[in-house]
Every structure is written in structure tokens, then in C-alpha cells.
Amino acid sequence: MINDKYIHTDVEDKIYSYWEKNNLFKPTKNKKQFSVVIPPPNVTGSLHMGHALNNSIQDLLVRYHRMNSYETLWQPGTDHAGIATQALVEKKLTTEGIDKNEIGREKFIEKVWEWKEEHGDIILNQLKKLGCSCDWSRNAFTMDENLSKSVLKVFVELHKKGLIYKDKKLVNWDTVLKTAISDLEVDQREVNSKIYYIQYPIEGSSDFITIATTRPETMLGDTAIAVNPKDDRFKHLVGKFVTVPIVKRKIKIIADDYADPEMGTGALKITPAHDFNDYEVGQRNHLEIINIFTEGGKVNDNAPKEYTGLDRFEARKRILKKLKEKEFFVKEENIKNKVPYGDRSNSIIEPFLTEQWFVDAKKLSIKAKDIVNSKKTNFFPANWSKTYFQWMNNIEPWCISRQLWWGHQIPAWYGPDKKIFVAINEDEAKAEAKKIYNKDVNLIRDPDVLDTWFSSGLWPFATLGWPDNKEYVDKFYPTSVLVTGFDIIFFWVARMIMFGMEFLDKEPFKDIYVHALVKDEKGQKMSKSKGNVINPLDLIEKYSADALRFTLLSMASPGTDVKLSEDRVKGYRNFLNKLWNANNFLITNNCDFSKIEKKPSLTININKWIYSELIETKNKIEKNLKDYRFDEAAKNAYQFTWHSYCDWYLELSKTILFSEDEKAKHEVRQVSAYVFKQILILLHPFIPFVTEEIWLNNKFDNSGKDFLMLANWPSGELERDSSTNQVEKIISIVSELRSFKNELSVGPGSFIDISVESVSKKEQSFFTENEVILKKLGRIKNLHNKDLDKPAATLVVSGDLFKVYFDEDVDLELIKKNLITRQNKYQEEMDKTSNRLANKDFVDRAPKDIVDQEKNNYNNLKNDVERISITIKGI
């Protein structure tokens, strides 16, 4: 029994289970290799639309190369996500009445591992729902023993080279989690704020200098006032001292280019311990650095006693009150500005002076820049290399320590005099210490863990077995391509390149494909607050994984965000049904799927034509994928399947299948089955579930293997001759007839008569030779060699004029009248658009995309007017 519709819920889990059970995702030995490492999702995460796009692209490339006889590895895994996981488990323990500080570090880490074992595979199982064909037998986790070993080795070796060191610097500090965090974990939010104007008394006079600040509480740590050296308003004040209100500390007025005369009052309070820019000013001018906050964001003992112990925002309120009382307060203004928030704690991030471990990223960046400059690693689209170099050329030391318990603990131990010993383990550290102290001493291990990006930076080679097992490293490194989002070029991509060049002296990947964001149908970023988040799992459940994949791939245009709507996914679900129905048609018409290994003989024109279309489509898709134009590859696959094969070839073939010519019918059955088999192969990387289901149902024979995934990619040379041109001409004539009826608002199912008297003998012969097909597809009742004495409309096809006669119930005069009305409407719109484009002010001031859209509208309207004009003349 053949189902009329494709029911994905009956198929997808069954097919995926089949693939896994038969170990189809493992590399099959071959001379050519293709490898991809998955950007490891956070172990705390669940599938979102960015994952769906990223992994659909990877799976497309992996399946395509697997079908082209590459030994293909798609390395999966998850990231331990230090801060995110620790925060989640802490929250869970709190609900159970457990305080992590009471149970201690060791017990807490045990709790995290318990959580990981229970929940850590959720996102991987969701990737399976999408159809991802990773080699799950090699699934990696950044805290696995082998990956931990690689982290230790890299840390120790970089420390020996002087590329890892400890220093006291300003970092992003989360006062809730009480840890340094990376820039990526800082969410810059635009908020409604206030800016406060405060007077600082100038020493030796009754004058004041006024500064503007959004953070008056930090004045407790001010160590200078800065003005621009070119600002004439303040030149006479440079070198003088002012008194910090409330604190009563004297600080100097200095000249520094950082002060912008156009911003605020032109004079800036400088607080080196609590602002990154102020810190740089302080370093240049040798200013004192006064930290006024605790790790928890409270005022410390460096401030006047009345503020000590207050939360920083409570201190702000009291300081403003005091400034007003003492008449130092001038005014406040409402502004919008960006404030840094911790993406996990949702608290305002504090620039904080603290001792941390750093990597000398500047030295590591040298080889990493060279490899991209020399084109051994290439970005697609190429413009992302500019973003890469912009950051790499201005790279700062990388803070790699985090004040957490969950993660790779830093392999550093401290002696009695705080001397640091960096080693793979404590025994080695003690052996080094003994050389220094000439006796056994107790060492205390550094409690900090490494930034998650440190371990994920080793991902392309650590997951392949480095440093102990080189088999997969030798075979699959460098990997072929990295598919990633633009937002982690700095944090992940650059660091993988730096580590790969430093430890293997090879780039970690040949190509880097950077995909865009998936947004809602209005082009807005998806967010919970807007309520416009689309859950990929919901769409998979409703429309199928194949429909979602094909939608995302068809919209993956370089440099353009994907504007996703549910209607698009629904539309591609219809494509799956079209494929399913084509298969049902072939079965119903006794097509033989069992003996079509080789290309059948091609003697009939439509068979020659569809074969040439197949090869041309195959060639286009191959080039598209090589160029990372997934949108074009999807479009070409879709157009060939839906239009060339289903709409035209199968319709054309009915004139033979429903005839008495047994020999021709046999050839059509052979060719239609052969081409359909190639279609399944071409489409499999895009829509693997439905293609595999049809393949298995038809029991296609492929050298004794009964699965589609490893089927050979189509081969063959393009063959075009006059016979294929004839079929294209038939399609052109039928398309023009259908379009003509639509233009005249005549029902598509109505029959017509056609006169070919006005055309050449050659054209008349063409119509006669193809009369059966033209009559059936063009809904033509009769072909006439002479014009008839009855109302007619003139159809123009490639310069030839045909008289078209409709049934008597078609009122050509009324049609003509309606066409004139429509033409006038288009002409009116065209004139308005022309006037807008003739307006120089509009063209000069309007955004380029709006002007281009107007030009495009004008050209479309002009074509409509001209087309209708030709039609009117022919009636």
C-alpha cells in the first residue's frame, strides 16, 4: 500500500536508528579524506535555530563528500561551559537546600558530573533529530581525560616559553559569580541612564572644574582629571590640583588625548582601577591605582568609612545625596547608553583590578596571521578575514583564569614564599620545588580554572587524539572546513588557529565558512523578550527535519541574514510531498527500480533532454558546494526536481506511457527510474530522511549495499543536441500559452484552437511532429494551417505570431477592456516612480537600497506595460 502523503513522523526516528545501527557515520577507508569538527555546543544547551543552520550546513558537506567516496569524519562533542554549568548546578543545589561552599569543591564537582551524566547529551540527541551524521562513537567532551591531558600539556609548554604568565590587570569582573569573565560573556545592553555633572574644587582658588559621569560612586577611586591638550578652555589648568569631593584627596589635572572636547564637559575624571580606558590613561601618566570595591561589588576599606560595606549602587545614592548637600552637584540628564551585563548572572559587570593568568596572544598571533595572509586558510565570505585581522592586529593579553570550581584547574602550585611551580601534576611540581628549597615542602595548588575558550581552542587536534594518539591527527588534520558564526571569530576561531600553529605548525582547517544569523521573518533578532523565538524542534515535529534543513540551506546566502518564517518551512514540506508523489507515480506506472545501475539508452527526445538537465544540475551543485553557495545549490536541486523532472518530464512522459508503443514505454520507464534514482542521490545531503526512505522502499541496488548514504554521486558528461533543444522549445510554447491564458484571465483548464498559418514551414513542421505532446500539455483542441474567421488573440513566441481561438464563452472584448484598465494603472504607478527617480533630492538622500528598489519597481512596471500592450494589439 502506497501512502498518498509523506508522513515524516513515521519515518525520521526509524531511519536515523537504521543509520546508527549500521554504523554508517564512521569513516570508511579511502585515499581521499574530508574532516569537520563540530563547534561544540555547551553541555547545558538545547538546540536553537543557529545550531540548526550551522549543523545543516555541516551535514550537507559531510554527506556530499561521503557520497563522493571520501573517508569522511565529522567529529562531534560538547563543551563543559565552565560558568554556565557551574551557575546552573549551583542554582539546582540551592533549590535542594545545599550550599556549594558547605559541601566543598570536591563534592560540588561530583554533583556537576552527576548532572552532566544525566543531562549532558540532550543537545546531541537533538542534533540527531536534525539528521546530523556525526561519528558518535568518537563523541568528545572538553573535560574528558584525553582532552584534559592536552590542556595540561599546552599550559605547561606555553608557560615554559614565557607565553603564559601571571599579572595584575583590569578584567571584566562578575560581582555575583565572583570571577573574571571573557568579553564574549559580557552582554552590552542599551539602557536608560543618567549622567551626573559634578564640580571638583580647584586648589588655591574659588573655581571649580566640572566633570560628567554615569558612575559617581567610582569617584572614591579617582586619581586624576584629564583634559585634551588641544582644548583651549583648560590649558591654563593643566598641572594644577583639584580636591575630590567627599574624599578630600588631592589629584592632578593632566593633559591626555583620550579626553574628547566634544563629550560631556570636556573634562574627565580618571579612575584607573574601575574603567578600561581610564586604566590606559593611568598607565601612560603613571597614576596611582586605587581599587574601591570588593569581589562582591561592595565598597572596601580604601573609601571613607561611611561608605565601607555598602553595595556599589547604594553607595551611588548616598554619594549623590552628599554631593547635593555639599553643593558639588550641578545637574543630571537622562541619556541612553550601553552598560555591560554578565550573560549568566544578569548583573552589571565591573572593571576590576585583580591578579590573573594571561596568555601572550600577540606572540601567538604572528603565525596565525601569516597562515591567513598566505591563503593556506581562507574565509568564506572573504570579507570576514578583515574582521579577523582587525582584531589580531590589535590583540591584547588574554586573561585565561576563572575563579570557578568547574573546569580545568590551573596546573600551578605555590611554595611557602609564594613561588610558582607549573607542572603536569603535583609530583612534578614537588620535584621542582625540592630543587629550589633543598627539601620536601607543602605546595598549595592554584584554585582557579581555565577559561573555557582555552580548552575549546585545542578542539581540532585534541579531539583527534593529540598528544598521545597520532593516527587520526595524521589522517584528518588539518580539517577540511570549519563552519561557524561570525560572533566567535575572535574567541574561538582565532585561538584554534593560534594553538594549531604553535603546537602542530599547521593550520587547523583549510577553509572557514562564516554563516549569518537566523532572524525572524521581519529581520529582527530572535529573543525571549520579544517573544519571536522559533524553536527548531517544534518545526521538525510539525513539518519534518528535511523541510527545516532545506529552508535554512536555501536561505544561506553569503553575508545575508536568514529571515525565517514558518510558511517557508511549510512550503518546503510540500517539496517533500512532491518527491513522494513522483515516486508513487513511477511505481503506479510500473517503472523498474531493480535494474538501473547503468545509464539506459537514450533514443527519445524527452529522455535525452532530462538526462542533459540532470548532468547540468549535478555540475551546478558541485560548483555551488565548492564555492560554499548553499543557497544556489538548494535552488538548483529544487528547480531540477520540481520543475524539470516533476512538472515537465513526467508530464511529457505521460504521452508515451499512455500510448501503445511498448518499446518507447520501456525506455521511458527505464529513464524515469534512472533519473529519479540520481535525484535521490543529489537531494540526499539536503534532505536525508525522505530520500533514504524512498530509496529503501524501492530497494535500489547499489553494488550489494541497500542504503543511500554511501551511494556514488552521479557521474556523466553533458550531452546537448537539437533533440534537447526541441524539448525546450515545446516547454517554452506551453509555458507561453499558460502565461497568455493567465494574462487574459482565462481559466488554465480551458481548451483553445491555434492557427500556424503565419509561421514558417519549419515551425509548422515542428507543430505537426510534436502535435500529441503540444495538444496534451497546451490544452489545444485543434491545430489549423489556416486562420479561422472568428475572433482571435495573437500570441508571440520567440518572434513568431500564432492566432489563438478561445471557446465562445470567452469575451475577448471584455478581456481587452480589462487589460487596458490594468495597463493604465501600471502606467500611472510607473509615472509616479519615474518622477521620484527624477527627483535629485530623493536619489541623493534616500538609502541606496530604497533607491535600488524604486529602480527595480520601475523596470518591472515597464515590462508589465509593454507585455500588456502587445497582448492588447493581438486581440
PDB file of C-alpha atoms in Angstrom, residues 116-343:
ATOM      1  CA  LYS A 116      26.366  16.050  33.179  1.00  0.00           C
ATOM      2  CA  GLU A 117      25.737  12.301  33.045  1.00  0.00           C
ATOM      3  CA  GLU A 118      22.005  12.889  33.403  1.00  0.00           C
ATOM      4  CA  HIS A 119      21.501  15.923  31.147  1.00  0.00           C
ATOM      5  CA  GLY A 120      24.673  16.439  29.120  1.00  0.00           C
ATOM      6  CA  ASP A 121      23.557  14.543  26.000  1.00  0.00           C
ATOM      7  CA  ILE A 122      20.295  16.425  25.488  1.00  0.00           C
ATOM      8  CA  ILE A 123      21.616  18.695  22.739  1.00  0.00           C
ATOM      9  CA  LEU A 124      23.408  15.803  20.994  1.00  0.00           C
ATOM     10  CA  ASN A 125      20.136  13.871  20.818  1.00  0.00           C
ATOM     11  CA  GLN A 126      18.506  16.992  19.410  1.00  0.00           C
ATOM     12  CA  LEU A 127      21.191  17.149  16.712  1.00  0.00           C
ATOM     13  CA  LYS A 128      20.259  13.596  15.813  1.00  0.00           C
ATOM     14  CA  LYS A 129      16.655  14.779  15.321  1.00  0.00           C
ATOM     15  CA  LEU A 130      18.048  17.186  12.730  1.00  0.00           C
ATOM     16  CA  GLY A 131      19.733  14.287  10.917  1.00  0.00           C
ATOM     17  CA  CYS A 132      23.370  15.048  11.784  1.00  0.00           C
ATOM     18  CA  SER A 133      25.609  12.206  10.626  1.00  0.00           C
ATOM     19  CA  CYS A 134      28.454  12.632  13.157  1.00  0.00           C
ATOM     20  CA  ASP A 135      30.635   9.696  14.149  1.00  0.00           C
ATOM     21  CA  TRP A 136      29.050   9.447  17.592  1.00  0.00           C
ATOM     22  CA  SER A 137      31.446   6.657  18.597  1.00  0.00           C
ATOM     23  CA  ARG A 138      34.102   9.401  18.882  1.00  0.00           C
ATOM     24  CA  ASN A 139      31.940  11.816  20.884  1.00  0.00           C
ATOM     25  CA  ALA A 140      34.243  14.117  22.868  1.00  0.00           C
ATOM     26  CA  PHE A 141      33.810  16.311  25.945  1.00  0.00           C
ATOM     27  CA  THR A 142      36.241  19.067  26.878  1.00  0.00           C
ATOM     28  CA  MET A 143      36.684  17.571  30.359  1.00  0.00           C
ATOM     29  CA  ASP A 144      37.441  14.054  29.040  1.00  0.00           C
ATOM     30  CA  GLU A 145      40.725  12.551  30.216  1.00  0.00           C
ATOM     31  CA  ASN A 146      42.472  12.897  26.857  1.00  0.00           C
ATOM     32  CA  LEU A 147      41.343  16.471  26.315  1.00  0.00           C
ATOM     33  CA  SER A 148      42.356  17.364  29.872  1.00  0.00           C
ATOM     34  CA  LYS A 149      45.790  15.883  29.174  1.00  0.00           C
ATOM     35  CA  SER A 150      46.154  18.091  26.085  1.00  0.00           C
ATOM     36  CA  VAL A 151      45.135  21.171  28.118  1.00  0.00           C
ATOM     37  CA  LEU A 152      47.799  20.470  30.751  1.00  0.00           C
ATOM     38  CA  LYS A 153      50.488  19.902  28.124  1.00  0.00           C
ATOM     39  CA  VAL A 154      49.688  23.145  26.311  1.00  0.00           C
ATOM     40  CA  PHE A 155      49.583  25.202  29.522  1.00  0.00           C
ATOM     41  CA  VAL A 156      52.888  23.841  30.808  1.00  0.00           C
ATOM     42  CA  GLU A 157      54.699  24.267  27.478  1.00  0.00           C
ATOM     43  CA  LEU A 158      53.392  27.810  26.932  1.00  0.00           C
ATOM     44  CA  HIS A 159      54.491  28.693  30.477  1.00  0.00           C
ATOM     45  CA  LYS A 160      57.971  27.314  29.816  1.00  0.00           C
ATOM     46  CA  LYS A 161      58.175  29.534  26.719  1.00  0.00           C
ATOM     47  CA  GLY A 162      57.101  32.560  28.743  1.00  0.00           C
ATOM     48  CA  LEU A 163      53.857  32.807  26.778  1.00  0.00           C
ATOM     49  CA  ILE A 164      51.720  32.190  29.880  1.00  0.00           C
ATOM     50  CA  TYR A 165      52.338  34.388  32.911  1.00  0.00           C
ATOM     51  CA  LYS A 166      50.606  35.840  35.976  1.00  0.00           C
ATOM     52  CA  ASP A 167      49.963  39.569  36.275  1.00  0.00           C
ATOM     53  CA  LYS A 168      47.734  42.139  37.958  1.00  0.00           C
ATOM     54  CA  LYS A 169      45.461  43.811  35.411  1.00  0.00           C
ATOM     55  CA  LEU A 170      41.993  45.161  34.881  1.00  0.00           C
ATOM     56  CA  VAL A 171      39.485  42.477  33.847  1.00  0.00           C
ATOM     57  CA  ASN A 172      35.728  42.061  33.341  1.00  0.00           C
ATOM     58  CA  TRP A 173      34.523  41.050  36.798  1.00  0.00           C
ATOM     59  CA  ASP A 174      31.193  39.424  37.639  1.00  0.00           C
ATOM     60  CA  THR A 175      30.361  40.509  41.191  1.00  0.00           C
ATOM     61  CA  VAL A 176      27.668  37.816  41.578  1.00  0.00           C
ATOM     62  CA  LEU A 177      29.718  34.850  40.319  1.00  0.00           C
ATOM     63  CA  LYS A 178      32.894  36.498  41.702  1.00  0.00           C
ATOM     64  CA  THR A 179      35.036  35.621  38.707  1.00  0.00           C
ATOM     65  CA  ALA A 180      36.746  37.215  35.763  1.00  0.00           C
ATOM     66  CA  ILE A 181      34.834  36.623  32.525  1.00  0.00           C
ATOM     67  CA  SER A 182      35.640  36.946  28.826  1.00  0.00           C
ATOM     68  CA  ASP A 183      34.341  39.664  26.515  1.00  0.00           C
ATOM     69  CA  LEU A 184      32.026  37.093  24.924  1.00  0.00           C
ATOM     70  CA  GLU A 185      30.275  36.596  28.258  1.00  0.00           C
ATOM     71  CA  VAL A 186      29.622  40.332  28.514  1.00  0.00           C
ATOM     72  CA  ASP A 187      26.300  41.498  27.082  1.00  0.00           C
ATOM     73  CA  GLN A 188      26.387  45.192  26.161  1.00  0.00           C
ATOM     74  CA  ARG A 189      22.818  46.402  26.703  1.00  0.00           C
ATOM     75  CA  GLU A 190      21.420  49.792  25.756  1.00  0.00           C
ATOM     76  CA  VAL A 191      19.585  51.158  28.798  1.00  0.00           C
ATOM     77  CA  ASN A 192      18.050  54.378  30.093  1.00  0.00           C
ATOM     78  CA  SER A 193      20.637  56.003  32.343  1.00  0.00           C
ATOM     79  CA  LYS A 194      21.543  59.301  33.918  1.00  0.00           C
ATOM     80  CA  ILE A 195      24.666  61.385  33.535  1.00  0.00           C
ATOM     81  CA  TYR A 196      25.684  63.482  36.518  1.00  0.00           C
ATOM     82  CA  TYR A 197      27.610  66.761  36.436  1.00  0.00           C
ATOM     83  CA  ILE A 198      29.878  67.270  39.464  1.00  0.00           C
ATOM     84  CA  GLN A 199      32.171  70.141  40.467  1.00  0.00           C
ATOM     85  CA  TYR A 200      35.724  69.466  41.688  1.00  0.00           C
ATOM     86  CA  PRO A 201      37.237  72.457  43.584  1.00  0.00           C
ATOM     87  CA  ILE A 202      40.497  73.736  42.083  1.00  0.00           C
ATOM     88  CA  GLU A 203      43.264  74.126  44.669  1.00  0.00           C
ATOM     89  CA  GLY A 204      44.264  77.676  45.504  1.00  0.00           C
ATOM     90  CA  SER A 205      41.131  79.282  44.020  1.00  0.00           C
ATOM     91  CA  SER A 206      37.394  79.513  44.406  1.00  0.00           C
ATOM     92  CA  ASP A 207      36.869  77.986  40.942  1.00  0.00           C
ATOM     93  CA  PHE A 208      35.692  74.508  40.037  1.00  0.00           C
ATOM     94  CA  ILE A 209      36.226  72.160  37.115  1.00  0.00           C
ATOM     95  CA  THR A 210      33.061  70.273  36.175  1.00  0.00           C
ATOM     96  CA  ILE A 211      33.094  66.674  35.038  1.00  0.00           C
ATOM     97  CA  ALA A 212      30.253  64.469  33.732  1.00  0.00           C
ATOM     98  CA  THR A 213      29.956  60.833  34.777  1.00  0.00           C
ATOM     99  CA  THR A 214      27.433  57.986  34.730  1.00  0.00           C
ATOM    100  CA  ARG A 215      29.170  56.326  37.699  1.00  0.00           C
ATOM    101  CA  PRO A 216      29.625  58.870  40.529  1.00  0.00           C
ATOM    102  CA  GLU A 217      30.414  56.106  43.051  1.00  0.00           C
ATOM    103  CA  THR A 218      33.791  55.500  41.334  1.00  0.00           C
ATOM    104  CA  MET A 219      34.935  59.000  42.284  1.00  0.00           C
ATOM    105  CA  LEU A 220      36.061  57.321  45.515  1.00  0.00           C
ATOM    106  CA  GLY A 221      38.921  55.923  43.415  1.00  0.00           C
ATOM    107  CA  ASP A 222      39.690  58.967  41.209  1.00  0.00           C
ATOM    108  CA  THR A 223      43.390  59.723  40.765  1.00  0.00           C
ATOM    109  CA  ALA A 224      43.318  62.469  38.089  1.00  0.00           C
ATOM    110  CA  ILE A 225      41.197  64.785  35.947  1.00  0.00           C
ATOM    111  CA  ALA A 226      42.059  64.602  32.224  1.00  0.00           C
ATOM    112  CA  VAL A 227      41.559  67.307  29.590  1.00  0.00           C
ATOM    113  CA  ASN A 228      42.546  67.314  25.934  1.00  0.00           C
ATOM    114  CA  PRO A 229      45.898  69.079  25.361  1.00  0.00           C
ATOM    115  CA  LYS A 230      44.344  70.996  22.434  1.00  0.00           C
ATOM    116  CA  ASP A 231      41.335  72.210  24.422  1.00  0.00           C
ATOM    117  CA  ASP A 232      41.951  75.936  24.989  1.00  0.00           C
ATOM    118  CA  ARG A 233      39.333  76.049  27.768  1.00  0.00           C
ATOM    119  CA  PHE A 234      41.526  74.060  30.123  1.00  0.00           C
ATOM    120  CA  LYS A 235      45.140  74.680  29.048  1.00  0.00           C
ATOM    121  CA  HIS A 236      45.729  77.055  31.975  1.00  0.00           C
ATOM    122  CA  LEU A 237      44.577  74.359  34.426  1.00  0.00           C
ATOM    123  CA  VAL A 238      46.921  71.536  33.346  1.00  0.00           C
ATOM    124  CA  GLY A 239      49.286  70.675  36.186  1.00  0.00           C
ATOM    125  CA  LYS A 240      47.046  72.146  38.872  1.00  0.00           C
ATOM    126  CA  PHE A 241      45.377  70.108  41.600  1.00  0.00           C
ATOM    127  CA  VAL A 242      41.745  69.593  42.480  1.00  0.00           C
ATOM    128  CA  THR A 243      40.130  68.045  45.526  1.00  0.00           C
ATOM    129  CA  VAL A 244      37.915  65.004  45.051  1.00  0.00           C
ATOM    130  CA  PRO A 245      34.617  65.957  46.730  1.00  0.00           C
ATOM    131  CA  ILE A 246      33.729  63.947  49.838  1.00  0.00           C
ATOM    132  CA  VAL A 247      37.031  62.016  49.695  1.00  0.00           C
ATOM    133  CA  LYS A 248      39.120  65.193  50.101  1.00  0.00           C
ATOM    134  CA  ARG A 249      42.031  63.621  48.200  1.00  0.00           C
ATOM    135  CA  LYS A 250      44.117  65.917  46.016  1.00  0.00           C
ATOM    136  CA  ILE A 251      44.537  64.816  42.388  1.00  0.00           C
ATOM    137  CA  LYS A 252      46.218  66.465  39.405  1.00  0.00           C
ATOM    138  CA  ILE A 253      44.669  67.837  36.194  1.00  0.00           C
ATOM    139  CA  ILE A 254      46.539  66.155  33.337  1.00  0.00           C
ATOM    140  CA  ALA A 255      46.542  66.522  29.557  1.00  0.00           C
ATOM    141  CA  ASP A 256      45.698  63.382  27.607  1.00  0.00           C
ATOM    142  CA  ASP A 257      44.331  62.815  24.083  1.00  0.00           C
ATOM    143  CA  TYR A 258      41.715  60.402  25.442  1.00  0.00           C
ATOM    144  CA  ALA A 259      39.695  63.379  26.715  1.00  0.00           C
ATOM    145  CA  ASP A 260      37.229  64.392  23.977  1.00  0.00           C
ATOM    146  CA  PRO A 261      36.388  68.124  23.973  1.00  0.00           C
ATOM    147  CA  GLU A 262      33.004  67.289  22.390  1.00  0.00           C
ATOM    148  CA  MET A 263      31.971  64.782  25.077  1.00  0.00           C
ATOM    149  CA  GLY A 264      30.348  65.909  28.336  1.00  0.00           C
ATOM    150  CA  THR A 265      32.183  68.930  29.679  1.00  0.00           C
ATOM    151  CA  GLY A 266      35.474  68.023  28.001  1.00  0.00           C
ATOM    152  CA  ALA A 267      36.982  67.184  31.405  1.00  0.00           C
ATOM    153  CA  LEU A 268      37.097  63.535  32.554  1.00  0.00           C
ATOM    154  CA  LYS A 269      37.518  62.016  35.994  1.00  0.00           C
ATOM    155  CA  ILE A 270      40.106  59.215  35.744  1.00  0.00           C
ATOM    156  CA  THR A 271      39.565  56.077  37.842  1.00  0.00           C
ATOM    157  CA  PRO A 272      42.246  53.613  36.656  1.00  0.00           C
ATOM    158  CA  ALA A 273      41.029  50.719  38.834  1.00  0.00           C
ATOM    159  CA  HIS A 274      37.446  50.773  37.520  1.00  0.00           C
ATOM    160  CA  ASP A 275      37.450  51.686  33.833  1.00  0.00           C
ATOM    161  CA  PHE A 276      39.407  50.083  30.973  1.00  0.00           C
ATOM    162  CA  ASN A 277      40.083  53.375  29.190  1.00  0.00           C
ATOM    163  CA  ASP A 278      40.984  55.111  32.444  1.00  0.00           C
ATOM    164  CA  TYR A 279      43.399  52.266  33.162  1.00  0.00           C
ATOM    165  CA  GLU A 280      45.242  53.009  29.900  1.00  0.00           C
ATOM    166  CA  VAL A 281      45.343  56.725  30.756  1.00  0.00           C
ATOM    167  CA  GLY A 282      46.684  55.801  34.185  1.00  0.00           C
ATOM    168  CA  GLN A 283      49.422  53.630  32.698  1.00  0.00           C
ATOM    169  CA  ARG A 284      50.515  56.400  30.309  1.00  0.00           C
ATOM    170  CA  ASN A 285      50.579  59.021  33.044  1.00  0.00           C
ATOM    171  CA  HIS A 286      51.898  56.859  35.909  1.00  0.00           C
ATOM    172  CA  LEU A 287      48.804  57.443  38.024  1.00  0.00           C
ATOM    173  CA  GLU A 288      48.032  55.774  41.318  1.00  0.00           C
ATOM    174  CA  ILE A 289      45.550  52.882  41.038  1.00  0.00           C
ATOM    175  CA  ILE A 290      43.020  52.711  43.877  1.00  0.00           C
ATOM    176  CA  ASN A 291      40.621  49.784  43.983  1.00  0.00           C
ATOM    177  CA  ILE A 292      37.490  50.746  45.939  1.00  0.00           C
ATOM    178  CA  PHE A 293      35.373  47.583  45.549  1.00  0.00           C
ATOM    179  CA  THR A 294      35.372  44.075  46.956  1.00  0.00           C
ATOM    180  CA  GLU A 295      34.947  40.992  44.771  1.00  0.00           C
ATOM    181  CA  GLY A 296      31.220  41.117  45.599  1.00  0.00           C
ATOM    182  CA  GLY A 297      30.782  44.699  44.380  1.00  0.00           C
ATOM    183  CA  LYS A 298      30.743  46.355  47.814  1.00  0.00           C
ATOM    184  CA  VAL A 299      32.787  49.412  48.816  1.00  0.00           C
ATOM    185  CA  ASN A 300      36.059  48.393  50.528  1.00  0.00           C
ATOM    186  CA  ASP A 301      38.297  49.974  53.149  1.00  0.00           C
ATOM    187  CA  ASN A 302      40.020  52.297  50.648  1.00  0.00           C
ATOM    188  CA  ALA A 303      36.945  54.542  50.790  1.00  0.00           C
ATOM    189  CA  PRO A 304      35.699  56.819  53.619  1.00  0.00           C
ATOM    190  CA  LYS A 305      34.241  54.764  56.462  1.00  0.00           C
ATOM    191  CA  GLU A 306      30.668  55.981  55.946  1.00  0.00           C
ATOM    192  CA  TYR A 307      30.573  54.085  52.592  1.00  0.00           C
ATOM    193  CA  THR A 308      32.531  50.960  53.547  1.00  0.00           C
ATOM    194  CA  GLY A 309      30.483  47.779  53.120  1.00  0.00           C
ATOM    195  CA  LEU A 310      27.774  49.414  51.007  1.00  0.00           C
ATOM    196  CA  ASP A 311      26.702  47.862  47.692  1.00  0.00           C
ATOM    197  CA  ARG A 312      28.103  49.962  44.840  1.00  0.00           C
ATOM    198  CA  PHE A 313      24.629  51.179  43.784  1.00  0.00           C
ATOM    199  CA  GLU A 314      23.576  52.048  47.330  1.00  0.00           C
ATOM    200  CA  ALA A 315      26.878  53.945  47.615  1.00  0.00           C
ATOM    201  CA  ARG A 316      25.928  55.852  44.455  1.00  0.00           C
ATOM    202  CA  LYS A 317      22.665  57.047  46.031  1.00  0.00           C
ATOM    203  CA  ARG A 318      24.380  58.205  49.231  1.00  0.00           C
ATOM    204  CA  ILE A 319      27.231  59.908  47.369  1.00  0.00           C
ATOM    205  CA  LEU A 320      24.772  61.851  45.174  1.00  0.00           C
ATOM    206  CA  LYS A 321      22.841  62.894  48.285  1.00  0.00           C
ATOM    207  CA  LYS A 322      26.068  64.080  49.945  1.00  0.00           C
ATOM    208  CA  LEU A 323      27.213  65.924  46.793  1.00  0.00           C
ATOM    209  CA  LYS A 324      23.924  67.805  46.723  1.00  0.00           C
ATOM    210  CA  GLU A 325      24.205  68.655  50.417  1.00  0.00           C
ATOM    211  CA  LYS A 326      27.758  69.965  49.946  1.00  0.00           C
ATOM    212  CA  GLU A 327      26.777  71.816  46.725  1.00  0.00           C
ATOM    213  CA  PHE A 328      29.176  69.928  44.477  1.00  0.00           C
ATOM    214  CA  PHE A 329      26.266  68.562  42.425  1.00  0.00           C
ATOM    215  CA  VAL A 330      25.453  70.616  39.298  1.00  0.00           C
ATOM    216  CA  LYS A 331      22.737  68.690  37.419  1.00  0.00           C
ATOM    217  CA  GLU A 332      21.686  65.353  35.973  1.00  0.00           C
ATOM    218  CA  GLU A 333      20.458  64.430  32.485  1.00  0.00           C
ATOM    219  CA  ASN A 334      18.620  61.409  31.098  1.00  0.00           C
ATOM    220  CA  ILE A 335      20.611  59.505  28.473  1.00  0.00           C
ATOM    221  CA  LYS A 336      20.703  56.150  26.705  1.00  0.00           C
ATOM    222  CA  ASN A 337      24.000  54.319  26.997  1.00  0.00           C
ATOM    223  CA  LYS A 338      25.430  50.817  26.841  1.00  0.00           C
ATOM    224  CA  VAL A 339      26.009  49.023  30.127  1.00  0.00           C
ATOM    225  CA  PRO A 340      27.900  45.698  30.391  1.00  0.00           C
ATOM    226  CA  TYR A 341      25.941  42.812  31.925  1.00  0.00           C
ATOM    227  CA  GLY A 342      27.100  39.288  32.689  1.00  0.00           C
ATOM    228  CA  ASP A 343      25.149  36.982  30.397  1.00  0.00           C
TER     229      ASP A 343
END
